[in-house]
Coordinates of N, CA and C in Angstrom, one line a residue:
X1 N 13.4 29.7 16.6 CA 14.0 28.8 15.6 C 13.2 27.5 15.5
X2 N 13.0 27.1 14.3 CA 12.2 25.9 14.0 C 13.0 24.7 14.5
X3 N 12.3 23.7 15.0 CA 12.9 22.5 15.5 C 13.4 21.7 14.3
X4 N 14.6 21.1 14.4 CA 15.2 20.4 13.3 C 14.4 19.1 13.0
X5 N 14.3 18.9 11.7 CA 13.5 17.7 11.3 C 14.4 16.6 10.9
X6 N 14.1 15.4 11.3 CA 14.9 14.2 11.0 C 14.0 13.1 10.3
X7 N 14.6 12.3 9.5 CA 13.9 11.2 8.9 C 14.7 9.9 9.2
X8 N 14.0 8.8 9.3 CA 14.7 7.5 9.4 C 14.3 6.7 8.2
X9 N 15.3 6.3 7.4 CA 15.2 5.4 6.3 C 15.5 4.0 6.7
X10 N 14.6 3.1 6.5 CA 14.8 1.7 6.8 C 14.8 0.9 5.6
X11 N 15.7 -0.1 5.5 CA 15.7 -1.0 4.4 C 16.0 -2.4 5.0
X12 N 15.5 -3.4 4.3 CA 15.7 -4.8 4.8 C 16.0 -5.7 3.6
X13 N 16.7 -6.8 3.9 CA 16.8 -7.9 3.0 C 16.3 -9.1 3.7
X14 N 15.5 -10.0 3.1 CA 14.7 -10.9 3.8 C 15.1 -12.4 3.6
X15 N 14.5 -13.2 4.4 CA 14.8 -14.7 4.4 C 13.7 -15.4 3.7
X16 N 13.9 -16.7 3.5 CA 12.9 -17.6 2.8 C 11.7 -17.7 3.7
X17 N 11.8 -17.3 5.0 CA 10.7 -17.4 6.0 C 10.0 -16.1 6.1
X18 N 10.2 -15.1 5.2 CA 9.6 -13.8 5.3 C 9.9 -13.0 6.5
X19 N 11.2 -13.2 7.0 CA 11.7 -12.4 8.1 C 12.9 -11.6 7.6
X20 N 13.4 -10.8 8.5 CA 14.6 -9.9 8.1 C 15.9 -10.6 8.4
X21 N 16.7 -10.7 7.4 CA 18.1 -11.2 7.6 C 19.1 -10.0 7.8
X22 N 18.9 -9.0 7.0 CA 19.8 -7.8 6.9 C 19.0 -6.6 7.2
X23 N 19.3 -5.9 8.3 CA 18.5 -4.7 8.7 C 19.4 -3.5 8.7
X24 N 18.9 -2.4 8.1 CA 19.6 -1.1 8.2 C 18.6 0.0 8.4
X25 N 19.1 1.0 9.2 CA 18.3 2.2 9.4 C 19.3 3.4 9.5
X26 N 19.0 4.5 8.8 CA 19.8 5.7 8.9 C 18.9 6.8 9.3
X27 N 19.4 7.7 10.2 CA 18.7 8.9 10.6 C 19.4 10.0 10.0
X28 N 18.6 10.8 9.2 CA 19.2 11.9 8.4 C 18.4 13.2 8.6
X29 N 19.1 14.3 8.4 CA 18.3 15.6 8.4 C 17.9 16.0 7.0
X30 N 17.3 17.2 6.9 CA 16.8 17.6 5.6 C 17.9 17.8 4.5
X31 N 19.1 18.0 5.0 CA 20.3 18.1 4.0 C 20.9 16.8 3.6
X32 N 20.4 15.7 4.2 CA 20.9 14.4 3.9 C 22.1 14.0 4.8
X33 N 22.4 14.7 5.8 CA 23.5 14.4 6.7 C 23.1 13.2 7.6
X34 N 23.9 12.2 7.6 CA 23.5 11.0 8.5 C 24.0 11.3 9.9
X35 N 23.0 11.2 10.8 CA 23.3 11.5 12.2 C 23.5 10.2 13.1
X36 N 22.9 9.1 12.6 CA 23.0 7.8 13.3 C 22.7 6.7 12.3
X37 N 23.2 5.5 12.5 CA 22.9 4.4 11.6 C 23.1 3.1 12.3
X38 N 22.3 2.1 11.9 CA 22.3 0.8 12.4 C 22.4 -0.1 11.1
X39 N 23.3 -1.0 11.1 CA 23.4 -2.0 10.0 C 23.9 -3.3 10.5
X40 N 23.0 -4.3 10.6 CA 23.3 -5.5 11.3 C 22.6 -6.7 10.5
X41 N 23.2 -7.9 10.8 CA 22.7 -9.1 10.3 C 21.9 -9.7 11.5
X42 N 20.7 -10.1 11.4 CA 19.9 -10.7 12.4 C 20.2 -12.2 12.4
X43 N 21.1 -12.6 13.3 CA 21.8 -13.9 13.2 C 20.8 -15.0 13.2
X44 N 19.8 -15.0 14.0 CA 18.9 -16.2 14.1 C 18.0 -16.3 12.8
X45 N 17.8 -15.2 12.2 CA 17.0 -15.2 10.9 C 17.9 -15.5 9.7
X46 N 19.1 -14.9 9.7 CA 20.0 -15.2 8.6 C 20.3 -16.7 8.4
X47 N 20.3 -17.4 9.5 CA 20.6 -18.8 9.4 C 19.4 -19.6 8.8
X48 N 18.2 -19.0 8.6 CA 17.1 -19.7 7.9 C 17.3 -19.7 6.4
X49 N 18.2 -18.8 5.9 CA 18.4 -18.8 4.5 C 17.8 -17.6 3.8
X50 N 18.4 -17.0 2.9 CA 17.9 -15.8 2.2 C 16.8 -16.1 1.2
X51 N 15.9 -15.2 1.0 CA 14.8 -15.4 0.1 C 15.3 -15.7 -1.4
X52 N 14.6 -16.6 -2.0 CA 14.9 -16.9 -3.4 C 13.6 -17.4 -4.1
X53 N 13.5 -17.3 -5.4 CA 12.4 -17.9 -6.1 C 12.9 -19.0 -6.9
X54 N 12.4 -20.2 -6.7 CA 12.9 -21.4 -7.3 C 12.8 -21.4 -8.8
X55 N 11.9 -20.6 -9.3 CA 11.6 -20.5 -10.8 C 12.4 -19.3 -11.4
X56 N 13.0 -18.5 -10.6 CA 13.7 -17.3 -11.1 C 15.1 -17.6 -11.5
X57 N 15.6 -16.7 -12.4 CA 17.0 -16.6 -12.8 C 17.5 -15.2 -12.4
X58 N 18.8 -15.1 -12.3 CA 19.3 -13.7 -12.0 C 19.2 -13.4 -10.5
X59 N 18.7 -12.2 -10.3 CA 18.7 -11.6 -8.9 C 18.0 -12.4 -7.9
X60 N 16.9 -13.0 -8.2 CA 16.1 -13.7 -7.2 C 16.2 -15.2 -7.3
X61 N 17.2 -15.7 -7.9 CA 17.5 -17.1 -8.1 C 18.1 -17.7 -6.8
X62 N 18.0 -19.0 -6.7 CA 18.7 -19.7 -5.6 C 20.2 -19.5 -5.6
X63 N 20.8 -19.5 -6.8 CA 22.2 -19.4 -6.9 C 22.6 -18.0 -6.4
X64 N 21.8 -17.0 -6.8 CA 22.2 -15.6 -6.3 C 22.1 -15.5 -4.8
X65 N 21.1 -16.1 -4.2 CA 20.9 -16.1 -2.8 C 22.1 -16.8 -2.1
X66 N 22.6 -17.9 -2.7 CA 23.8 -18.5 -2.1 C 25.0 -17.6 -2.2
X67 N 25.2 -16.8 -3.3 CA 26.3 -15.9 -3.4 C 26.1 -14.7 -2.5
X68 N 24.9 -14.3 -2.2 CA 24.7 -13.2 -1.2 C 25.1 -13.7 0.2
X69 N 24.7 -14.9 0.5 CA 25.1 -15.4 1.8 C 26.6 -15.4 2.0
X70 N 27.4 -15.8 1.0 CA 28.8 -15.7 1.0 C 29.3 -14.3 1.2
X71 N 28.6 -13.3 0.5 CA 29.0 -11.9 0.7 C 28.8 -11.4 2.1
X72 N 27.7 -11.8 2.6 CA 27.4 -11.4 4.0 C 28.3 -12.0 5.0
X73 N 28.7 -13.2 4.8 CA 29.6 -13.9 5.7 C 31.0 -13.2 5.6
X74 N 31.4 -12.7 4.4 CA 32.6 -12.0 4.3 C 32.5 -10.6 5.0
X75 N 31.4 -10.0 5.0 CA 31.2 -8.7 5.7 C 31.3 -8.9 7.2
X76 N 30.7 -10.0 7.7 CA 30.8 -10.3 9.1 C 32.3 -10.6 9.5
X77 N 33.0 -11.3 8.7 CA 34.4 -11.7 9.0 C 35.3 -10.4 9.0
X78 N 35.0 -9.5 8.1 CA 35.9 -8.3 8.0 C 35.4 -7.2 8.9
X79 N 34.2 -7.3 9.5 CA 33.7 -6.3 10.4 C 32.9 -5.2 9.9
X80 N 32.5 -5.3 8.6 CA 31.7 -4.2 8.0 C 30.2 -4.4 8.3
X81 N 29.9 -5.6 8.9 CA 28.6 -5.9 9.4 C 28.8 -6.6 10.8
X82 N 27.8 -6.4 11.7 CA 27.8 -7.1 13.0 C 26.6 -8.0 13.1
X83 N 26.7 -9.1 13.7 CA 25.6 -9.9 14.0 C 24.8 -9.3 15.2
X84 N 23.5 -9.4 15.2 CA 22.7 -8.8 16.2 C 21.5 -9.6 16.6
X85 N 20.9 -9.4 17.7 CA 19.7 -9.9 18.1 C 18.6 -8.9 17.8
X86 N 17.3 -9.4 17.7 CA 16.2 -8.5 17.5 C 16.1 -7.5 18.7
X87 N 16.3 -8.0 19.9 CA 16.2 -7.1 21.1 C 17.2 -5.9 21.0
X88 N 18.4 -6.2 20.5 CA 19.4 -5.1 20.4 C 18.9 -4.1 19.3
X89 N 18.4 -4.6 18.2 CA 17.9 -3.6 17.2 C 16.7 -2.8 17.8
X90 N 15.8 -3.4 18.5 CA 14.7 -2.6 19.1 C 15.2 -1.6 20.1
X91 N 16.3 -1.9 20.9 CA 16.9 -0.9 21.8 C 17.4 0.3 21.0
X92 N 18.1 0.0 19.9 CA 18.7 1.0 19.1 C 17.6 1.9 18.5
X93 N 16.5 1.3 18.1 CA 15.4 2.1 17.5 C 14.7 3.0 18.6
X94 N 14.6 2.4 19.8 CA 14.0 3.2 20.9 C 14.9 4.4 21.2
X95 N 16.2 4.3 21.2 CA 17.1 5.4 21.5 C 17.0 6.4 20.4
X96 N 17.0 5.9 19.2 CA 17.0 6.9 18.0 C 15.7 7.6 18.0
X97 N 14.6 7.0 18.3 CA 13.3 7.7 18.4 C 13.3 8.7 19.5
X98 N 13.8 8.4 20.6 CA 13.8 9.3 21.7 C 14.7 10.5 21.5
X99 N 15.8 10.3 20.8 CA 16.7 11.4 20.5 C 16.3 12.3 19.3
X100 N 15.8 11.7 18.2 CA 15.6 12.4 17.0 C 14.1 12.6 16.6
X101 N 13.2 11.7 17.2 CA 11.8 11.8 16.8 C 11.7 11.8 15.3
X102 N 12.3 10.9 14.6 CA 12.3 11.0 13.1 C 11.0 10.5 12.5
X103 N 10.8 11.0 11.3 CA 9.7 10.5 10.4 C 10.2 9.2 9.7
X104 N 9.5 8.2 9.9 CA 9.9 6.9 9.3 C 9.5 6.8 7.8
X105 N 10.5 6.2 7.0 CA 10.2 6.0 5.6 C 11.0 4.8 5.1
X106 N 10.5 4.3 4.0 CA 11.2 3.2 3.3 C 10.7 3.1 1.9
X107 N 11.5 2.6 1.0 CA 11.0 2.5 -0.4 C 10.2 1.2 -0.4
X108 N 8.8 1.3 -0.5 CA 7.8 0.3 -0.3 C 7.8 0.0 1.2
X109 N 7.3 1.0 2.0 CA 7.2 0.9 3.4 C 6.4 -0.2 3.9
X110 N 5.3 -0.5 3.2 CA 4.4 -1.6 3.7 C 5.2 -3.0 3.7
X111 N 6.1 -3.2 2.7 CA 6.9 -4.4 2.6 C 7.8 -4.5 3.8
X112 N 8.6 -3.4 4.1 CA 9.5 -3.5 5.2 C 8.9 -3.5 6.5
X113 N 7.7 -2.8 6.7 CA 7.0 -2.9 8.0 C 6.5 -4.4 8.2
X114 N 6.0 -5.0 7.2 CA 5.5 -6.4 7.3 C 6.6 -7.4 7.7
X115 N 7.8 -7.3 7.0 CA 8.9 -8.2 7.3 C 9.5 -7.9 8.7
X116 N 9.5 -6.6 9.1 CA 10.0 -6.3 10.4 C 9.0 -6.8 11.5
X117 N 7.7 -6.7 11.2 CA 6.7 -7.2 12.2 C 6.9 -8.8 12.3
X118 N 7.1 -9.4 11.2 CA 7.3 -10.9 11.3 C 8.6 -11.3 12.1
X119 N 9.5 -10.3 12.2 CA 10.8 -10.6 12.9 C 10.7 -10.0 14.3
X120 N 9.6 -9.3 14.7 CA 9.4 -8.7 16.0 C 10.3 -7.4 16.1
X121 N 10.8 -6.9 15.0 CA 11.4 -5.6 15.0 C 10.3 -4.5 15.1
X122 N 10.3 -3.7 16.1 CA 9.2 -2.8 16.4 C 9.3 -1.4 15.7
X123 N 8.6 -1.3 14.6 CA 8.6 0.1 13.9 C 7.3 0.8 14.3
X124 N 6.5 0.3 15.1 CA 5.2 0.9 15.5 C 5.5 2.1 16.5
X125 N 6.7 2.2 17.0 CA 7.0 3.3 17.9 C 7.1 4.7 17.3
X126 N 7.2 4.7 15.9 CA 7.4 6.0 15.2 C 6.0 6.6 14.9
X127 N 5.8 7.8 15.4 CA 4.5 8.4 15.3 C 4.2 8.9 13.9
X128 N 5.2 9.3 13.1 CA 5.0 9.8 11.7 C 5.7 9.0 10.7
X129 N 5.1 8.7 9.6 CA 5.7 7.9 8.5 C 5.1 8.2 7.2
X130 N 5.8 7.8 6.2 CA 5.3 7.9 4.8 C 6.1 6.9 4.0
X131 N 5.5 6.5 2.8 CA 6.2 5.6 1.9 C 7.0 6.4 0.9
X132 N 8.3 6.1 0.8 CA 9.2 6.8 -0.1 C 8.8 6.5 -1.6
X133 N 8.4 5.2 -1.8 CA 8.0 4.8 -3.2 C 6.7 5.6 -3.6
X134 N 5.7 5.7 -2.7 CA 4.5 6.5 -3.0 C 4.9 8.0 -3.3
X135 N 5.8 8.5 -2.5 CA 6.2 9.9 -2.8 C 6.9 10.0 -4.1
X136 N 7.7 9.0 -4.5 CA 8.3 9.1 -5.8 C 7.3 9.0 -6.9
X137 N 6.4 8.0 -6.8 CA 5.3 7.8 -7.8 C 4.5 9.1 -8.0
X138 N 4.1 9.8 -6.9 CA 3.3 11.0 -7.0 C 4.0 12.3 -7.4
X139 N 5.4 12.3 -7.2 CA 6.1 13.5 -7.5 C 7.1 13.4 -8.7
X140 N 7.5 12.2 -9.0 CA 8.6 12.1 -10.0 C 8.2 11.2 -11.2
X141 N 7.6 10.1 -10.9 CA 7.5 9.0 -11.9 C 6.5 9.2 -13.0
X142 N 5.7 10.2 -12.9 CA 4.7 10.5 -14.0 C 5.1 11.7 -14.8
X143 N 6.3 12.2 -14.6 CA 6.7 13.4 -15.3 C 7.3 13.0 -16.7
X144 N 7.2 14.0 -17.6 CA 7.8 13.8 -18.9 C 9.3 13.5 -18.9
X145 N 10.0 14.1 -18.0 CA 11.4 13.9 -17.9 C 11.7 12.5 -17.4
X146 N 10.9 12.0 -16.5 CA 11.2 10.6 -16.0 C 10.9 9.6 -17.1
X147 N 9.8 9.8 -17.9 CA 9.5 8.9 -18.9 C 10.6 8.9 -20.0
X148 N 11.1 10.1 -20.3 CA 12.2 10.1 -21.2 C 13.4 9.4 -20.8
X149 N 13.7 9.5 -19.5 CA 14.9 8.7 -18.9 C 14.6 7.2 -19.0
X150 N 13.4 6.8 -18.7 CA 13.0 5.4 -18.9 C 13.2 4.9 -20.3
X151 N 12.8 5.7 -21.3 CA 13.0 5.4 -22.7 C 14.5 5.2 -23.0
X152 N 15.3 6.2 -22.6 CA 16.7 6.2 -22.9 C 17.4 5.0 -22.3
X153 N 16.9 4.6 -21.2 CA 17.6 3.5 -20.4 C 16.9 2.1 -20.5
X154 N 15.8 2.1 -21.3 CA 15.0 0.9 -21.5 C 14.6 0.3 -20.2
X155 N 14.0 1.1 -19.3 CA 13.6 0.6 -18.0 C 12.1 0.1 -18.0
X156 N 12.0 -1.0 -18.7 CA 10.7 -1.6 -18.9 C 10.6 -3.0 -18.2
X157 N 9.5 -3.3 -17.6 CA 9.3 -4.6 -17.0 C 8.9 -5.6 -18.1
X158 N 9.0 -6.9 -17.8 CA 8.6 -7.9 -18.8 C 7.1 -7.9 -19.1
X159 N 6.8 -8.3 -20.3 CA 5.4 -8.4 -20.7 C 4.7 -9.5 -19.9
X160 N 3.5 -9.3 -19.3 CA 2.8 -10.3 -18.6 C 2.1 -11.3 -19.5
X161 N 1.5 -12.3 -18.9 CA 0.8 -13.3 -19.7 C -0.4 -12.7 -20.5
X162 N -0.9 -11.6 -19.9 CA -2.1 -10.9 -20.5 C -1.7 -9.8 -21.5
X163 N -0.4 -9.7 -21.7 CA 0.1 -8.8 -22.7 C 0.4 -7.3 -22.2
X164 N 0.4 -7.2 -20.9 CA 0.7 -5.8 -20.4 C 2.1 -5.6 -20.1
X165 N 2.6 -4.4 -20.3 CA 4.0 -4.1 -20.0 C 4.0 -2.8 -19.3
X166 N 4.7 -2.7 -18.2 CA 4.8 -1.4 -17.4 C 6.3 -0.9 -17.4
X167 N 6.4 0.3 -17.1 CA 7.8 0.8 -16.9 C 8.2 0.9 -15.4
X168 N 9.5 0.9 -15.1 CA 10.0 0.7 -13.8 C 9.9 2.0 -12.9
X169 N 9.6 1.8 -11.7 CA 9.5 2.9 -10.7 C 10.3 2.5 -9.4
X170 N 11.2 1.5 -9.5 CA 11.9 1.1 -8.3 C 12.9 2.1 -7.9
X171 N 13.5 1.9 -6.8 CA 14.5 2.9 -6.2 C 15.7 3.0 -7.1
X172 N 16.1 1.9 -7.8 CA 17.3 1.9 -8.7 C 17.0 2.9 -9.9
X173 N 15.8 2.7 -10.4 CA 15.4 3.6 -11.6 C 15.3 5.0 -11.2
X174 N 14.6 5.3 -10.1 CA 14.4 6.7 -9.6 C 15.7 7.4 -9.2
X175 N 16.5 6.7 -8.5 CA 17.8 7.2 -8.2 C 18.7 7.5 -9.4
X176 N 18.6 6.6 -10.4 CA 19.3 6.7 -11.7 C 18.8 8.0 -12.4
X177 N 17.5 8.2 -12.4 CA 16.9 9.4 -13.0 C 17.4 10.7 -12.3
X178 N 17.5 10.7 -11.0 CA 17.9 11.9 -10.3 C 19.4 12.1 -10.5
X179 N 20.2 11.1 -10.6 CA 21.6 11.2 -10.8 C 22.0 11.2 -12.3
X180 N 21.0 11.0 -13.2 CA 21.2 10.9 -14.6 C 22.3 9.8 -15.0
X181 N 22.2 8.7 -14.2 CA 23.1 7.6 -14.4 C 22.6 6.4 -13.7
X182 N 22.4 5.3 -14.4 CA 22.0 4.1 -13.8 C 23.1 3.3 -13.2
X183 N 22.9 3.0 -11.9 CA 23.9 2.1 -11.2 C 23.1 1.0 -10.5
X184 N 23.6 -0.2 -10.6 CA 22.8 -1.3 -10.0 C 22.9 -1.3 -8.5
X185 N 21.7 -1.5 -7.9 CA 21.6 -1.7 -6.4 C 22.4 -2.9 -6.0
X186 N 23.1 -2.9 -4.9 CA 23.8 -4.1 -4.4 C 22.8 -5.0 -3.7
X187 N 21.6 -4.5 -3.3 CA 20.6 -5.3 -2.6 C 21.2 -5.8 -1.3
X188 N 21.9 -4.9 -0.6 CA 22.3 -5.0 0.8 C 21.7 -3.8 1.5
X189 N 21.1 -4.0 2.7 CA 20.2 -3.0 3.3 C 20.9 -1.6 3.5
X190 N 22.1 -1.5 4.1 CA 22.7 -0.2 4.3 C 23.0 0.5 3.0
X191 N 23.6 -0.2 2.1 CA 24.1 0.4 0.9 C 22.9 0.9 0.1
X192 N 21.8 0.1 0.0 CA 20.6 0.6 -0.7 C 20.0 1.8 -0.1
X193 N 20.0 1.9 1.3 CA 19.4 3.0 2.0 C 20.3 4.3 1.7
X194 N 21.6 4.2 1.8 CA 22.5 5.3 1.7 C 22.6 5.8 0.2
X195 N 22.8 4.9 -0.7 CA 23.2 5.3 -2.1 C 22.0 5.4 -3.0
X196 N 20.9 4.9 -2.6 CA 19.7 5.0 -3.5 C 18.5 5.7 -2.9
X197 N 18.1 5.3 -1.7 CA 16.9 5.9 -1.1 C 17.2 7.3 -0.5
X198 N 18.4 7.5 0.1 CA 18.7 8.8 0.6 C 18.7 9.9 -0.5
X199 N 19.3 9.7 -1.6 CA 19.2 10.7 -2.7 C 17.8 11.0 -3.1
X200 N 16.9 10.0 -3.1 CA 15.5 10.2 -3.5 C 14.8 11.0 -2.5
X201 N 15.0 10.7 -1.2 CA 14.4 11.5 -0.1 C 14.9 13.0 -0.2
X202 N 16.2 13.2 -0.4 CA 16.7 14.6 -0.5 C 16.0 15.4 -1.6
X203 N 15.8 14.7 -2.7 CA 15.2 15.4 -3.9 C 13.8 15.7 -3.6
X204 N 13.1 14.7 -3.0 CA 11.6 14.9 -2.8 C 11.3 16.0 -1.8
X205 N 12.0 16.1 -0.7 CA 11.6 17.0 0.3 C 12.0 18.5 -0.1
X206 N 12.6 18.7 -1.2 CA 12.8 20.0 -1.7 C 11.6 20.5 -2.5
X207 N 10.7 19.6 -2.9 CA 9.6 19.9 -3.7 C 8.4 20.5 -2.9
X208 N 7.7 21.4 -3.4 CA 6.6 22.1 -2.7 C 5.5 21.1 -2.6
X209 N 4.9 21.0 -1.5 CA 3.7 20.1 -1.2 C 4.0 18.7 -1.6
X210 N 5.2 18.2 -1.5 CA 5.5 16.8 -2.0 C 4.8 15.8 -1.2
X211 N 4.5 16.0 0.1 CA 3.9 14.9 0.8 C 2.4 14.8 0.4
X212 N 1.7 15.9 0.1 CA 0.3 15.8 -0.3 C 0.2 15.1 -1.6
X213 N 1.3 15.0 -2.4 CA 1.2 14.3 -3.7 C 1.6 12.9 -3.7
X214 N 1.9 12.3 -2.5 CA 2.2 10.9 -2.4 C 1.0 10.1 -3.0
X215 N 1.3 9.1 -3.7 CA 0.3 8.3 -4.4 C 0.7 6.8 -4.5
X216 N -0.2 6.0 -4.1 CA 0.1 4.5 -4.1 C 0.3 4.1 -5.6
X217 N 1.2 3.1 -5.7 CA 1.5 2.6 -7.1 C 0.3 1.8 -7.6
X218 N -0.1 2.2 -8.8 CA -1.1 1.4 -9.6 C -0.5 1.1 -10.9
X219 N -0.3 -0.2 -11.1 CA 0.4 -0.6 -12.4 C -0.3 -0.1 -13.6
X220 N -1.6 0.0 -13.6 CA -2.3 0.4 -14.8 C -2.0 1.9 -15.2
X221 N -1.5 2.7 -14.2 CA -1.1 4.0 -14.6 C 0.3 4.1 -15.2
X222 N 1.0 2.9 -15.2 CA 2.3 2.9 -15.8 C 2.5 1.9 -16.9
X223 N 1.4 1.6 -17.6 CA 1.4 0.8 -18.8 C 2.1 1.5 -19.9
X224 N 3.0 0.8 -20.6 CA 3.8 1.5 -21.6 C 2.9 2.0 -22.7
X225 N 1.9 1.3 -23.1 CA 1.0 1.7 -24.2 C 0.3 3.0 -23.9
X226 N 0.1 3.3 -22.6 CA -0.6 4.5 -22.3 C 0.3 5.7 -22.0
X227 N 1.6 5.5 -22.0 CA 2.6 6.5 -21.7 C 3.6 6.8 -22.7
X228 N 3.7 5.9 -23.7 CA 4.7 6.1 -24.8 C 4.0 5.9 -26.1
X229 N 4.4 6.7 -27.1 CA 3.9 6.6 -28.4 C 5.0 6.2 -29.4
X230 N 4.6 5.4 -30.4 CA 5.6 4.9 -31.3 C 6.2 6.1 -32.2

């Protein structure tokens, strides 16, 4: 009998200091069943303040960051999140690795790895890994069906100063494509991992040779003018 395969999906929400405030990891099998999970607020980092862009409006604005802090404080008060130290997170990761030997992944793995490294959360212990975003780019985001979904839901990025426009390949867009329904990400680590990244993982690993088709995102391949005709 073949040994059961497990994956660990990691997601983070970050601070103004480029560290992790909200950390989540779920261990799942190929059917998408969750076997273990960790969802915590890194107390010492959370107190530094959540990331925001002073020039931005909406999701990355300072006001939105303030609202998210209030939301996290409510989660802590009601017990849906626990405060944790980095050392406790690393102990959980070590135990999960020893028990499941999972393949590590995240949507934009390089980003989450970097922020975890800044926080001293140790993801180097995982021997096998791949980027879920790269897997989506190589297996889903260049298909005719995906482009049609983009068109129907107007999933286009803003035009740059140089006049370039690209279409979206984020987890929200790809999960929406797979579910045939757009739902806004809450941008909290556990919920994003469970409701957006896990469905993407389940869809991808059903595809033949999916891992060989992983491809780094190149914005020039997703220019609207090259992929859509009037």
